[in-house]
């Protein structure tokens, strides 16, 4: 019983007693109160009786007698006195308790006896007129009060009395004339009350005693009932425990049997001696087991051990024993059991029996065998496994507790050198770069109770670096605490090297060995999600017209150019600036943590200085587009697209322009796309005629007459109206649509030339522009011939304009084509002469007929002093090379003056005429154009 229960019991007991004591006390107090009350009631009764007696007696006394008496000796013989006296004697006699009865009068303040109840011969007799000397205050008051007075005990010469004093009044006047007194001896006064109270007390006492007796009887009874209940309870418990015992015995999952010496017994007294589980395990019924010797059904291999132990047990050397043994079942099969033998004490009269408990362990034995087999195969596998299987502690040195044979091949150390950190720890083998990393990964795997799969480097005994793949997991105890780590470590060096190589190929550009677009995308996508806060920008360097460059300069030249550019751009890289080669003609510098736009602008300018040095001599231009990566940059793809927009939108008037991306660029690109698709339509459906030509007259400065025209293409877009060739020709070149479109242009030009020929038989020239992409096509000559043939035009009037850059490198190839063109009778003009200086030196080698000085040199004439201008030198170089020189973009009279002065052959420009529609051009040729026409046409421009 625990303390709490004990305490509750004690409290119960105490409260019970307190209740009993309180009940007894209450009973006692109420008894006492009742007795006191009885006494007081009786006393009041006594008082009432005394008063009533006195007042009755007083009423019986005739007041007239009193008037006849004078309360002195003279009254003695008076009949009134005698009667009065006899009345008083009667009062005294008739009432046992009354000792005296008397009448007193007051005269002049003194109280005198009028008469008393004592016989004359009594010693206590008071004759009439005898002064009552012991009269006290109360008595005097009785003469004044109208009511009867009951005095408290007063003592006089006759004893101690309690007196009833009744005032006697005159019937008429009501005046008190005397006092009638009755004396009761004080000692008898309460006799009656006391005797009645004693009776009551006795009754109360009896009740009290009866209550106590009843309580004890009740208690006794209750205890008896309790004892009976307990008896009943223990009887039930006994039955229950017997039932429980039987249930346990019958339903126990272990086999139980009472064995006497070496044989099983059928039944022990009232209990069965073998339980069903025992029968089931052994495979024999209780009856079959009766008197059967257990040695007969024990497997011969286990008999010796069992017999030895049993002998010791019988001899009292051991108190019991447990063994694992086999019993033979009736069908001859063996059943493995775990058997425990223990002594059984069943009272002094009992036979000497012992308890045999058996448990079927066949399953466990089977498992043990499987385990044994699996352990054996495991050890075979482990010693042959490629790699190192291990079991180690979860500590910083990875203390090895088991290592398979593969350790030597993997690490160059024998397993015993690593086991328990004997010579070297496994941590020492891990490359220092991976130690913390691997620890963190294991910590995470252990926390999450997950598998670990990692690849890292180790340093072998010979100092070689090997890549290994490790897969392992923690082994945990019942509390979830890690007790060891187990796994396998395999050499993956070959695979890893291959993978690294593949990864390198995958992420690098084969030409420049720089990170490629794929890697850029990986980095950007990673940074966008992992580090959106840091300021980032992309600077895209785009080589202009790279396709054209490839065609004109050849792939070797372009590859070298790109390599050179890559190595120059690498000089701009640092921790915050990474370089990517995302496509053949585009590089990206990815800048992180820059200050502001100014920093990016400065970087652009530095790059432009570099580009200027590197590319200008090669007549290559480049654009730089900058994108500041902000909230709207959703992916690497969109960033590249935007940077490309920005690059495309950079200032094309500069060799190297740069621009920051803004949303309007997308509009421009959209416009470009529309034009692209319209150009494609035009290329394959020439019937719609969106392509048309204007003809700008050329003035012969020597004759001051029109010498011919330059045909300039225009494109009529459905969406944007007429578009300048400056916009659509680069798009056509980029998309190679220039080939079919160029073919159309040639036809248009030849047709017009033929028309003019017919209308104007004088000699004139008709020059037209051909893009390098067209020129280098195999079928170009065929197309040209076809156009000439189809229209029947005179090829001698045709001049083909080729931009200077076309000739920059492939002189021999170009010259070959030019020769074939010239064979047709068509002349060649070098357009935009002066913009590509590199070719100047080799100009001689070209078989050109005309040289068109670029507008740039004509414009210069307005900016600088004439003697400083090199325009004149260009004209003379042209002449020296045997070319006819034409000046382009002449807008001012001064420019014309200069050209005349410096012997320029021809000129073209707004000063003379703007490009004209076919009919206008014809009129112009026929000299039918009025001055007004020209002014109007200039105004349109
Ligand atoms: P370009 O061959 O140098 O043509 C001369 C350009 O200068 C023409 O512009 C012409 O309108 C313009 N021009 C002539 N005089 C003046 C002048 O006094 N002031 C100014 N500011 N400009 C003047 P357009 O027609 O816009 O042609 C631009 C370029 O487009 C041409 O430059 C040429 O390279 C190319 N192009 C034009 N038509 C064709 C074509 O049919 N095929 C090819 N492949 N390219 C063409
Ligand atoms: Ca031209
Ligand atoms: Ca030109």
Short mmCIF file of N, CA, C and O and ligand atoms in Angstrom, two decimals, residues 710 769 801 803 830-833 852-855 888 908, ligand 3:
data_model
loop_
_atom_site.label_atom_id
_atom_site.label_comp_id
_atom_site.label_asym_id
_atom_site.label_seq_id
_atom_site.Cartn_x
_atom_site.Cartn_y
_atom_site.Cartn_z
N UNK A 710 22.71 55.39 -110.31
CA UNK A 710 22.95 54.25 -109.40
C UNK A 710 21.57 53.75 -108.99
O UNK A 710 20.74 54.53 -108.51
N UNK A 769 24.08 47.76 -106.91
CA UNK A 769 24.84 47.24 -105.75
C UNK A 769 24.66 45.73 -105.61
O UNK A 769 23.55 45.22 -105.75
N UNK A 801 28.45 47.53 -108.30
CA UNK A 801 29.14 48.15 -107.16
C UNK A 801 29.35 47.10 -106.06
O UNK A 801 28.40 46.43 -105.65
N UNK A 803 31.16 46.59 -102.25
CA UNK A 803 31.77 47.38 -101.16
C UNK A 803 33.21 46.96 -100.98
O UNK A 803 33.56 45.79 -101.19
N UNK A 830 34.31 50.00 -107.02
CA UNK A 830 34.56 49.75 -105.59
C UNK A 830 33.78 50.81 -104.82
O UNK A 830 34.06 52.00 -104.92
N UNK A 831 32.78 50.32 -104.07
CA UNK A 831 31.87 51.24 -103.35
C UNK A 831 32.47 51.58 -101.99
O UNK A 831 33.32 50.86 -101.46
N UNK A 832 32.01 52.67 -101.44
CA UNK A 832 32.40 53.11 -100.09
C UNK A 832 33.92 53.12 -99.94
O UNK A 832 34.46 52.73 -98.88
N UNK A 833 34.61 53.52 -100.98
CA UNK A 833 36.07 53.48 -100.94
C UNK A 833 36.60 54.39 -99.84
O UNK A 833 36.13 55.51 -99.66
N UNK A 852 34.33 54.51 -105.91
CA UNK A 852 33.38 55.50 -105.37
C UNK A 852 33.86 55.93 -103.99
O UNK A 852 33.96 55.10 -103.06
N UNK A 853 34.21 57.23 -103.92
CA UNK A 853 34.73 57.74 -102.64
C UNK A 853 33.55 57.84 -101.66
O UNK A 853 32.52 58.43 -101.98
N UNK A 854 33.77 57.29 -100.50
CA UNK A 854 32.68 57.25 -99.51
C UNK A 854 32.27 58.65 -99.07
O UNK A 854 33.09 59.57 -99.03
N UNK A 855 31.00 58.80 -98.77
CA UNK A 855 30.43 60.10 -98.37
C UNK A 855 31.21 60.74 -97.21
O UNK A 855 31.30 61.95 -97.13
N UNK A 888 30.62 60.39 -103.77
CA UNK A 888 29.25 60.09 -103.32
C UNK A 888 28.77 61.09 -102.29
O UNK A 888 29.59 61.63 -101.54
N UNK A 908 27.88 62.23 -107.35
CA UNK A 908 26.51 61.76 -107.10
C UNK A 908 26.09 62.34 -105.77
O UNK A 908 26.89 62.38 -104.84
CA1 LIG B 3 28.43 54.06 -101.35
#
